[in-house]
PDB file of C-alpha atoms in Angstrom:
ATOM      1  CA  UNK A   1      -0.080   0.049  -0.144  1.00 64.00           C
ATOM      2  CA  UNK A   2       0.978   3.680  -0.545  1.00 79.00           C
ATOM      3  CA  UNK A   3       1.819   6.163   2.139  1.00 88.00           C
ATOM      4  CA  UNK A   4      -0.545   9.177   1.900  1.00 92.00           C
ATOM      5  CA  UNK A   5       0.400  12.666   2.988  1.00 92.00           C
ATOM      6  CA  UNK A   6      -2.303  14.999   4.065  1.00 91.00           C
ATOM      7  CA  UNK A   7      -1.601  18.690   4.509  1.00 83.00           C
ATOM      8  CA  UNK A   8      -3.567  20.283   6.105  1.00 74.00           C
ATOM      9  CA  UNK A   9      -6.171  18.372   8.400  1.00 79.00           C
ATOM     10  CA  UNK A  10      -9.822  19.638   7.957  1.00 85.00           C
ATOM     11  CA  UNK A  11     -13.131  17.881   7.698  1.00 89.00           C
ATOM     12  CA  UNK A  12     -12.034  16.602   4.091  1.00 93.00           C
ATOM     13  CA  UNK A  13      -8.362  15.524   5.211  1.00 93.00           C
ATOM     14  CA  UNK A  14      -9.677  13.726   8.441  1.00 94.00           C
ATOM     15  CA  UNK A  15     -12.258  11.856   6.621  1.00 96.00           C
ATOM     16  CA  UNK A  16      -9.629  10.976   3.766  1.00 97.00           C
ATOM     17  CA  UNK A  17      -7.250   9.915   6.638  1.00 96.00           C
ATOM     18  CA  UNK A  18      -9.952   7.500   8.086  1.00 97.00           C
ATOM     19  CA  UNK A  19     -10.686   5.840   4.753  1.00 97.00           C
ATOM     20  CA  UNK A  20      -6.871   5.524   3.945  1.00 97.00           C
ATOM     21  CA  UNK A  21      -6.252   3.859   6.950  1.00 97.00           C
ATOM     22  CA  UNK A  22      -9.158   1.421   6.705  1.00 97.00           C
ATOM     23  CA  UNK A  23      -7.852   0.634   3.367  1.00 97.00           C
ATOM     24  CA  UNK A  24      -4.447  -0.281   4.493  1.00 96.00           C
ATOM     25  CA  UNK A  25      -2.431   2.876   3.702  1.00 97.00           C
ATOM     26  CA  UNK A  26      -0.129   4.506   6.111  1.00 96.00           C
ATOM     27  CA  UNK A  27      -0.730   8.161   6.608  1.00 97.00           C
ATOM     28  CA  UNK A  28       1.183  11.162   7.504  1.00 96.00           C
ATOM     29  CA  UNK A  29      -0.498  14.107   8.525  1.00 95.00           C
ATOM     30  CA  UNK A  30       0.224  17.879   9.132  1.00 92.00           C
ATOM     31  CA  UNK A  31      -1.671  20.829  10.455  1.00 88.00           C
ATOM     32  CA  UNK A  32      -0.810  24.585  10.368  1.00 84.00           C
ATOM     33  CA  UNK A  33      -0.681  24.438  14.249  1.00 87.00           C
ATOM     34  CA  UNK A  34       2.073  21.732  14.248  1.00 87.00           C
ATOM     35  CA  UNK A  35       2.288  18.137  14.692  1.00 90.00           C
ATOM     36  CA  UNK A  36       1.320  18.014  18.230  1.00 91.00           C
ATOM     37  CA  UNK A  37      -2.172  19.435  17.399  1.00 92.00           C
ATOM     38  CA  UNK A  38      -2.762  16.227  15.737  1.00 94.00           C
ATOM     39  CA  UNK A  39      -2.218  13.698  18.788  1.00 95.00           C
ATOM     40  CA  UNK A  40      -5.637  12.876  19.220  1.00 95.00           C
ATOM     41  CA  UNK A  41      -6.378  12.009  15.651  1.00 95.00           C
ATOM     42  CA  UNK A  42      -3.190  10.057  15.494  1.00 96.00           C
ATOM     43  CA  UNK A  43      -4.232   8.078  18.388  1.00 97.00           C
ATOM     44  CA  UNK A  44      -7.566   7.389  16.865  1.00 96.00           C
ATOM     45  CA  UNK A  45      -6.278   6.265  13.656  1.00 97.00           C
ATOM     46  CA  UNK A  46      -3.694   4.011  15.162  1.00 97.00           C
ATOM     47  CA  UNK A  47      -0.328   2.684  14.289  1.00 97.00           C
ATOM     48  CA  UNK A  48      -0.584   3.359  10.620  1.00 96.00           C
ATOM     49  CA  UNK A  49      -0.808   7.162  11.143  1.00 96.00           C
ATOM     50  CA  UNK A  50       1.868   9.774  12.292  1.00 96.00           C
ATOM     51  CA  UNK A  51       1.950  13.655  12.660  1.00 95.00           C
ATOM     52  CA  UNK A  52       4.757  15.524  10.975  1.00 93.00           C
ATOM     53  CA  UNK A  53       5.476  18.967   9.583  1.00 91.00           C
ATOM     54  CA  UNK A  54       4.121  20.056   6.172  1.00 88.00           C
ATOM     55  CA  UNK A  55       7.603  19.566   4.475  1.00 88.00           C
ATOM     56  CA  UNK A  56       7.812  16.123   6.246  1.00 91.00           C
ATOM     57  CA  UNK A  57       4.261  15.142   4.853  1.00 92.00           C
ATOM     58  CA  UNK A  58       5.489  16.293   1.355  1.00 90.00           C
ATOM     59  CA  UNK A  59       8.642  14.096   1.410  1.00 91.00           C
ATOM     60  CA  UNK A  60       7.086  11.034   3.052  1.00 91.00           C
ATOM     61  CA  UNK A  61       3.883  10.724   0.930  1.00 90.00           C
ATOM     62  CA  UNK A  62       3.643   8.726  -2.183  1.00 93.00           C
ATOM     63  CA  UNK A  63       0.453  10.678  -2.917  1.00 95.00           C
ATOM     64  CA  UNK A  64       0.013  14.003  -1.054  1.00 94.00           C
ATOM     65  CA  UNK A  65      -3.618  15.384  -0.580  1.00 95.00           C
ATOM     66  CA  UNK A  66      -3.563  19.223  -0.285  1.00 91.00           C
ATOM     67  CA  UNK A  67      -6.395  20.478   1.768  1.00 88.00           C
ATOM     68  CA  UNK A  68      -4.954  24.007   2.751  1.00 86.00           C
ATOM     69  CA  UNK A  69      -7.209  27.166   2.043  1.00 87.00           C
ATOM     70  CA  UNK A  70      -6.925  28.089  -1.537  1.00 90.00           C
ATOM     71  CA  UNK A  71      -5.279  31.671  -0.610  1.00 89.00           C
ATOM     72  CA  UNK A  72      -2.349  29.641   0.902  1.00 87.00           C
ATOM     73  CA  UNK A  73      -1.377  27.846  -2.153  1.00 85.00           C
ATOM     74  CA  UNK A  74       2.059  29.611  -2.541  1.00 84.00           C
ATOM     75  CA  UNK A  75       2.928  27.976   0.744  1.00 83.00           C
ATOM     76  CA  UNK A  76       2.893  24.457  -0.790  1.00 84.00           C
ATOM     77  CA  UNK A  77       6.636  23.050  -0.734  1.00 83.00           C
ATOM     78  CA  UNK A  78       7.596  22.338  -4.257  1.00 85.00           C
ATOM     79  CA  UNK A  79      10.872  20.319  -4.076  1.00 88.00           C
ATOM     80  CA  UNK A  80       9.541  17.360  -2.014  1.00 89.00           C
ATOM     81  CA  UNK A  81       6.449  17.045  -4.228  1.00 90.00           C
ATOM     82  CA  UNK A  82       8.184  16.823  -7.494  1.00 88.00           C
ATOM     83  CA  UNK A  83       7.057  13.708  -9.511  1.00 87.00           C
ATOM     84  CA  UNK A  84       4.363  12.886  -7.062  1.00 91.00           C
ATOM     85  CA  UNK A  85       0.562  13.027  -7.543  1.00 92.00           C
ATOM     86  CA  UNK A  86      -0.878  15.978  -5.532  1.00 93.00           C
ATOM     87  CA  UNK A  87      -4.591  15.781  -4.940  1.00 95.00           C
ATOM     88  CA  UNK A  88      -5.965  19.391  -4.828  1.00 93.00           C
ATOM     89  CA  UNK A  89      -9.392  19.495  -3.071  1.00 94.00           C
ATOM     90  CA  UNK A  90      -9.561  23.284  -2.673  1.00 91.00           C
ATOM     91  CA  UNK A  91     -12.634  25.431  -3.800  1.00 93.00           C
ATOM     92  CA  UNK A  92     -12.673  29.009  -3.947  1.00 93.00           C
ATOM     93  CA  UNK A  93     -14.472  30.991  -1.233  1.00 93.00           C
ATOM     94  CA  UNK A  94     -13.949  34.905  -1.187  1.00 93.00           C
ATOM     95  CA  UNK A  95     -15.198  35.443   2.144  1.00 93.00           C
ATOM     96  CA  UNK A  96     -12.160  33.075   3.325  1.00 92.00           C
ATOM     97  CA  UNK A  97      -9.647  33.642   0.381  1.00 93.00           C
ATOM     98  CA  UNK A  98     -10.253  37.229  -0.426  1.00 94.00           C
ATOM     99  CA  UNK A  99     -11.085  38.224  -4.124  1.00 94.00           C
ATOM    100  CA  UNK A 100      -9.033  36.505  -6.589  1.00 93.00           C
ATOM    101  CA  UNK A 101      -9.498  38.636  -9.998  1.00 93.00           C
ATOM    102  CA  UNK A 102      -8.523  35.622 -12.106  1.00 91.00           C
ATOM    103  CA  UNK A 103     -11.219  33.419 -10.551  1.00 92.00           C
ATOM    104  CA  UNK A 104     -13.831  35.876 -10.615  1.00 91.00           C
ATOM    105  CA  UNK A 105     -13.513  36.525 -14.481  1.00 90.00           C
ATOM    106  CA  UNK A 106     -13.204  33.052 -15.072  1.00 87.00           C
ATOM    107  CA  UNK A 107      -9.931  33.208 -16.919  1.00 90.00           C
ATOM    108  CA  UNK A 108      -8.510  30.324 -14.718  1.00 91.00           C
ATOM    109  CA  UNK A 109      -9.865  27.641 -12.316  1.00 90.00           C
ATOM    110  CA  UNK A 110      -9.031  26.705  -8.613  1.00 90.00           C
ATOM    111  CA  UNK A 111      -6.599  24.135  -9.598  1.00 87.00           C
ATOM    112  CA  UNK A 112      -4.994  25.890 -12.640  1.00 91.00           C
ATOM    113  CA  UNK A 113      -3.868  28.592 -10.430  1.00 88.00           C
ATOM    114  CA  UNK A 114      -1.677  26.807  -8.163  1.00 84.00           C
ATOM    115  CA  UNK A 115      -0.501  24.532 -10.989  1.00 88.00           C
ATOM    116  CA  UNK A 116       0.592  27.645 -12.986  1.00 87.00           C
ATOM    117  CA  UNK A 117       2.491  28.894  -9.742  1.00 80.00           C
ATOM    118  CA  UNK A 118       3.866  25.409  -9.114  1.00 79.00           C
ATOM    119  CA  UNK A 119       4.570  23.904 -12.667  1.00 85.00           C
ATOM    120  CA  UNK A 120       6.724  21.160 -11.348  1.00 84.00           C
ATOM    121  CA  UNK A 121       3.756  19.571  -9.422  1.00 85.00           C
ATOM    122  CA  UNK A 122       1.478  16.814 -10.849  1.00 91.00           C
ATOM    123  CA  UNK A 123      -1.799  18.313  -9.676  1.00 92.00           C
ATOM    124  CA  UNK A 124      -5.099  16.353  -9.878  1.00 95.00           C
ATOM    125  CA  UNK A 125      -8.303  17.877  -8.899  1.00 96.00           C
ATOM    126  CA  UNK A 126     -10.502  15.559  -7.063  1.00 97.00           C
ATOM    127  CA  UNK A 127     -12.646  15.415  -3.660  1.00 97.00           C
ATOM    128  CA  UNK A 128     -13.483  19.034  -3.788  1.00 95.00           C
ATOM    129  CA  UNK A 129     -17.093  18.521  -4.695  1.00 95.00           C
ATOM    130  CA  UNK A 130     -18.314  16.189  -2.009  1.00 96.00           C
ATOM    131  CA  UNK A 131     -19.446  17.154   1.512  1.00 93.00           C
ATOM    132  CA  UNK A 132     -17.053  15.330   4.030  1.00 93.00           C
ATOM    133  CA  UNK A 133     -19.887  13.520   5.647  1.00 93.00           C
ATOM    134  CA  UNK A 134     -21.050  12.001   2.400  1.00 96.00           C
ATOM    135  CA  UNK A 135     -17.170  11.144   1.333  1.00 97.00           C
ATOM    136  CA  UNK A 136     -17.029   9.008   4.497  1.00 96.00           C
ATOM    137  CA  UNK A 137     -20.362   7.462   4.390  1.00 95.00           C
ATOM    138  CA  UNK A 138     -20.665   6.666   0.849  1.00 97.00           C
ATOM    139  CA  UNK A 139     -17.417   4.740   0.343  1.00 97.00           C
ATOM    140  CA  UNK A 140     -18.168   1.188  -0.970  1.00 97.00           C
ATOM    141  CA  UNK A 141     -15.934  -1.672  -1.964  1.00 95.00           C
ATOM    142  CA  UNK A 142     -15.082  -2.382  -5.570  1.00 94.00           C
ATOM    143  CA  UNK A 143     -18.055  -3.970  -7.525  1.00 92.00           C
ATOM    144  CA  UNK A 144     -20.604  -2.982  -4.997  1.00 95.00           C
ATOM    145  CA  UNK A 145     -23.958  -1.961  -6.658  1.00 92.00           C
ATOM    146  CA  UNK A 146     -24.096   1.141  -4.584  1.00 94.00           C
ATOM    147  CA  UNK A 147     -20.540   2.440  -5.396  1.00 97.00           C
ATOM    148  CA  UNK A 148     -20.295   6.170  -5.722  1.00 98.00           C
ATOM    149  CA  UNK A 149     -17.881   8.146  -8.314  1.00 98.00           C
ATOM    150  CA  UNK A 150     -15.873  11.247  -7.899  1.00 98.00           C
ATOM    151  CA  UNK A 151     -14.753  13.440 -10.696  1.00 97.00           C
ATOM    152  CA  UNK A 152     -10.952  13.977 -11.340  1.00 97.00           C
ATOM    153  CA  UNK A 153      -9.280  16.378 -13.723  1.00 96.00           C
ATOM    154  CA  UNK A 154      -5.735  16.490 -14.776  1.00 93.00           C
ATOM    155  CA  UNK A 155      -3.643  16.268 -18.219  1.00 82.00           C
ATOM    156  CA  UNK A 156      -1.065  14.084 -16.507  1.00 88.00           C
ATOM    157  CA  UNK A 157      -2.155  10.540 -17.301  1.00 91.00           C
ATOM    158  CA  UNK A 158       0.350   8.852 -14.865  1.00 93.00           C
ATOM    159  CA  UNK A 159      -0.934  11.017 -12.016  1.00 94.00           C
ATOM    160  CA  UNK A 160      -4.689  10.507 -13.284  1.00 95.00           C
ATOM    161  CA  UNK A 161      -3.881   6.807 -12.830  1.00 95.00           C
ATOM    162  CA  UNK A 162      -2.393   7.154  -9.379  1.00 96.00           C
ATOM    163  CA  UNK A 163      -5.251   9.055  -8.002  1.00 97.00           C
ATOM    164  CA  UNK A 164      -7.808   6.712  -9.802  1.00 97.00           C
ATOM    165  CA  UNK A 165      -6.243   3.630  -7.936  1.00 97.00           C
ATOM    166  CA  UNK A 166      -6.122   5.714  -4.785  1.00 97.00           C
ATOM    167  CA  UNK A 167      -9.816   6.448  -4.820  1.00 98.00           C
ATOM    168  CA  UNK A 168     -10.415   2.937  -5.740  1.00 98.00           C
ATOM    169  CA  UNK A 169      -8.766   1.643  -2.641  1.00 98.00           C
ATOM    170  CA  UNK A 170     -10.881   4.161  -0.358  1.00 98.00           C
ATOM    171  CA  UNK A 171     -14.190   3.164  -1.915  1.00 98.00           C
ATOM    172  CA  UNK A 172     -14.818   5.273  -5.037  1.00 98.00           C
ATOM    173  CA  UNK A 173     -14.802   4.844  -8.743  1.00 98.00           C
ATOM    174  CA  UNK A 174     -13.143   7.989 -10.590  1.00 97.00           C
ATOM    175  CA  UNK A 175     -14.935   9.620 -13.580  1.00 97.00           C
ATOM    176  CA  UNK A 176     -12.231  11.346 -15.865  1.00 96.00           C
ATOM    177  CA  UNK A 177     -13.433  14.807 -16.515  1.00 95.00           C
ATOM    178  CA  UNK A 178     -10.656  15.642 -18.850  1.00 94.00           C
ATOM    179  CA  UNK A 179      -7.663  18.181 -18.432  1.00 94.00           C
ATOM    180  CA  UNK A 180      -7.009  20.219 -15.301  1.00 93.00           C
ATOM    181  CA  UNK A 181      -9.020  23.104 -16.677  1.00 92.00           C
ATOM    182  CA  UNK A 182     -12.189  20.816 -16.697  1.00 93.00           C
ATOM    183  CA  UNK A 183     -12.240  21.108 -13.088  1.00 93.00           C
ATOM    184  CA  UNK A 184     -14.294  24.218 -13.433  1.00 92.00           C
ATOM    185  CA  UNK A 185     -17.109  21.640 -14.177  1.00 93.00           C
ATOM    186  CA  UNK A 186     -17.214  20.400 -10.685  1.00 95.00           C
ATOM    187  CA  UNK A 187     -16.178  23.479  -8.627  1.00 91.00           C
ATOM    188  CA  UNK A 188     -18.170  25.679  -6.423  1.00 89.00           C
ATOM    189  CA  UNK A 189     -21.565  27.004  -7.997  1.00 87.00           C
ATOM    190  CA  UNK A 190     -22.015  24.116 -10.515  1.00 90.00           C
ATOM    191  CA  UNK A 191     -24.598  21.441 -10.454  1.00 89.00           C
ATOM    192  CA  UNK A 192     -21.919  18.897  -9.759  1.00 93.00           C
ATOM    193  CA  UNK A 193     -20.698  20.493  -6.546  1.00 93.00           C
ATOM    194  CA  UNK A 194     -22.125  18.568  -3.552  1.00 93.00           C
ATOM    195  CA  UNK A 195     -25.576  18.603  -4.488  1.00 92.00           C
ATOM    196  CA  UNK A 196     -25.748  15.104  -6.143  1.00 94.00           C
ATOM    197  CA  UNK A 197     -24.546  13.591  -3.142  1.00 95.00           C
ATOM    198  CA  UNK A 198     -27.525  15.048  -0.899  1.00 92.00           C
ATOM    199  CA  UNK A 199     -30.336  12.681  -0.474  1.00 88.00           C
ATOM    200  CA  UNK A 200     -33.969  14.074  -0.889  1.00 83.00           C
ATOM    201  CA  UNK A 201     -35.052  16.669   1.665  1.00 82.00           C
ATOM    202  CA  UNK A 202     -31.419  17.720   2.354  1.00 85.00           C
ATOM    203  CA  UNK A 203     -29.197  20.200   0.644  1.00 82.00           C
ATOM    204  CA  UNK A 204     -25.721  22.085   0.877  1.00 82.00           C
ATOM    205  CA  UNK A 205     -27.688  25.495   1.515  1.00 82.00           C
ATOM    206  CA  UNK A 206     -29.767  23.794   4.436  1.00 80.00           C
ATOM    207  CA  UNK A 207     -26.825  22.154   5.929  1.00 81.00           C
ATOM    208  CA  UNK A 208     -25.038  25.384   5.973  1.00 79.00           C
ATOM    209  CA  UNK A 209     -28.022  26.814   8.066  1.00 79.00           C
ATOM    210  CA  UNK A 210     -27.659  24.084  10.603  1.00 78.00           C
ATOM    211  CA  UNK A 211     -29.758  21.213   9.232  1.00 79.00           C
ATOM    212  CA  UNK A 212     -28.150  17.617   9.161  1.00 79.00           C
ATOM    213  CA  UNK A 213     -26.615  16.639   5.813  1.00 83.00           C
ATOM    214  CA  UNK A 214     -28.358  13.332   5.740  1.00 82.00           C
ATOM    215  CA  UNK A 215     -27.050  10.180   4.658  1.00 84.00           C
ATOM    216  CA  UNK A 216     -26.774  10.760   0.995  1.00 88.00           C
ATOM    217  CA  UNK A 217     -27.491   8.540  -1.913  1.00 92.00           C
ATOM    218  CA  UNK A 218     -25.126   6.654  -4.139  1.00 95.00           C
ATOM    219  CA  UNK A 219     -23.781   8.814  -7.238  1.00 96.00           C
ATOM    220  CA  UNK A 220     -22.704   6.677  -9.957  1.00 95.00           C
ATOM    221  CA  UNK A 221     -20.327   7.892 -12.994  1.00 95.00           C
ATOM    222  CA  UNK A 222     -23.484   7.440 -15.129  1.00 95.00           C
ATOM    223  CA  UNK A 223     -25.200  10.062 -12.592  1.00 94.00           C
ATOM    224  CA  UNK A 224     -22.257  12.440 -12.720  1.00 95.00           C
ATOM    225  CA  UNK A 225     -21.659  12.431 -16.477  1.00 95.00           C
ATOM    226  CA  UNK A 226     -24.625  14.332 -17.852  1.00 94.00           C
ATOM    227  CA  UNK A 227     -24.409  16.745 -15.088  1.00 93.00           C
ATOM    228  CA  UNK A 228     -20.819  17.359 -16.084  1.00 93.00           C
ATOM    229  CA  UNK A 229     -21.839  17.775 -19.712  1.00 90.00           C
ATOM    230  CA  UNK A 230     -24.504  20.197 -18.619  1.00 87.00           C
ATOM    231  CA  UNK A 231     -21.823  22.440 -16.845  1.00 81.00           C
ATOM    232  CA  UNK A 232     -19.595  22.295 -20.018  1.00 59.00           C
ATOM    233  CA  UNK A 233     -22.483  23.546 -21.908  1.00 46.00           C
ATOM    234  CA  UNK A 234     -23.262  26.502 -19.631  1.00 41.00           C
ATOM    235  CA  UNK A 235     -19.449  27.358 -19.149  1.00 45.00           C
ATOM    236  CA  UNK A 236     -18.830  27.447 -22.859  1.00 44.00           C
ATOM    237  CA  UNK A 237     -21.840  29.735 -23.901  1.00 36.00           C
TER     238      UNK A 237
END
C-alpha cells in the first residue's frame, strides 16, 4: 500500500485519513498548528498514522492530498513534491480567500491557479465537490452495486492513474472529467458541486443553515456524466 500525505487536516483531510487507514495505507498528517495538535487524531487512527511537519508530509507521501485554504497555495513546498501526484481538494470561497480576479472573471480555475505557480507539480483535482460527511459514508468496495464516483481532472495520465487507484482503494470510482481546466465543471456553483450527494430533503444550503446533511444517496459515474456535460454547455456559452 502507499503512504498518503495529508496537508492540512480539516474535515475532508480527516475523512480521507480514516478511509486511507481503513484501506491499509499509511498516513502522514500535518496541520498549520504543528504536529502536536494532531495527537488525538493520530491516536484514533492507530499505528498506521503519524503527525509531521508540512515539509515532512510532502517528502513522505507517495500521494499528497492538499487541503489548505486556496489563498495559501503559494506555501505548498515544491521540491519534495516533484514527481508525485498531488490531489487538490480546494475550492474558492471569497469570504475566506479574499477576491481573486482570475477566478472571478473565470480566466483560470482553482487548480490551474496553483498549477501555474507550481508547474513542477502533478496536480489532480479531486474530492472538492463532495461534503465530508458523504465522503465518509458513501465509500463502498469495488464491485458494490451502490459504489459512488468522484470526478477528477488533470492532463497528466500517470498522475490520473495513480489517483484513480487511490480513490478505488478508499471506496470510489473515478470519472475522468478531462484536463485540469475541466475542474471548473465540478467546482463551487456548478450542478456537480455537493448537491448530487445529498439525499432528497437535504441540501448544501440547508446544511449551512444548521440542518443535518443526511446520509446521501449513491452517485454513480452515469449520474455525474450528464451533470458534467451540462456544466460544460453552460460554461462554454
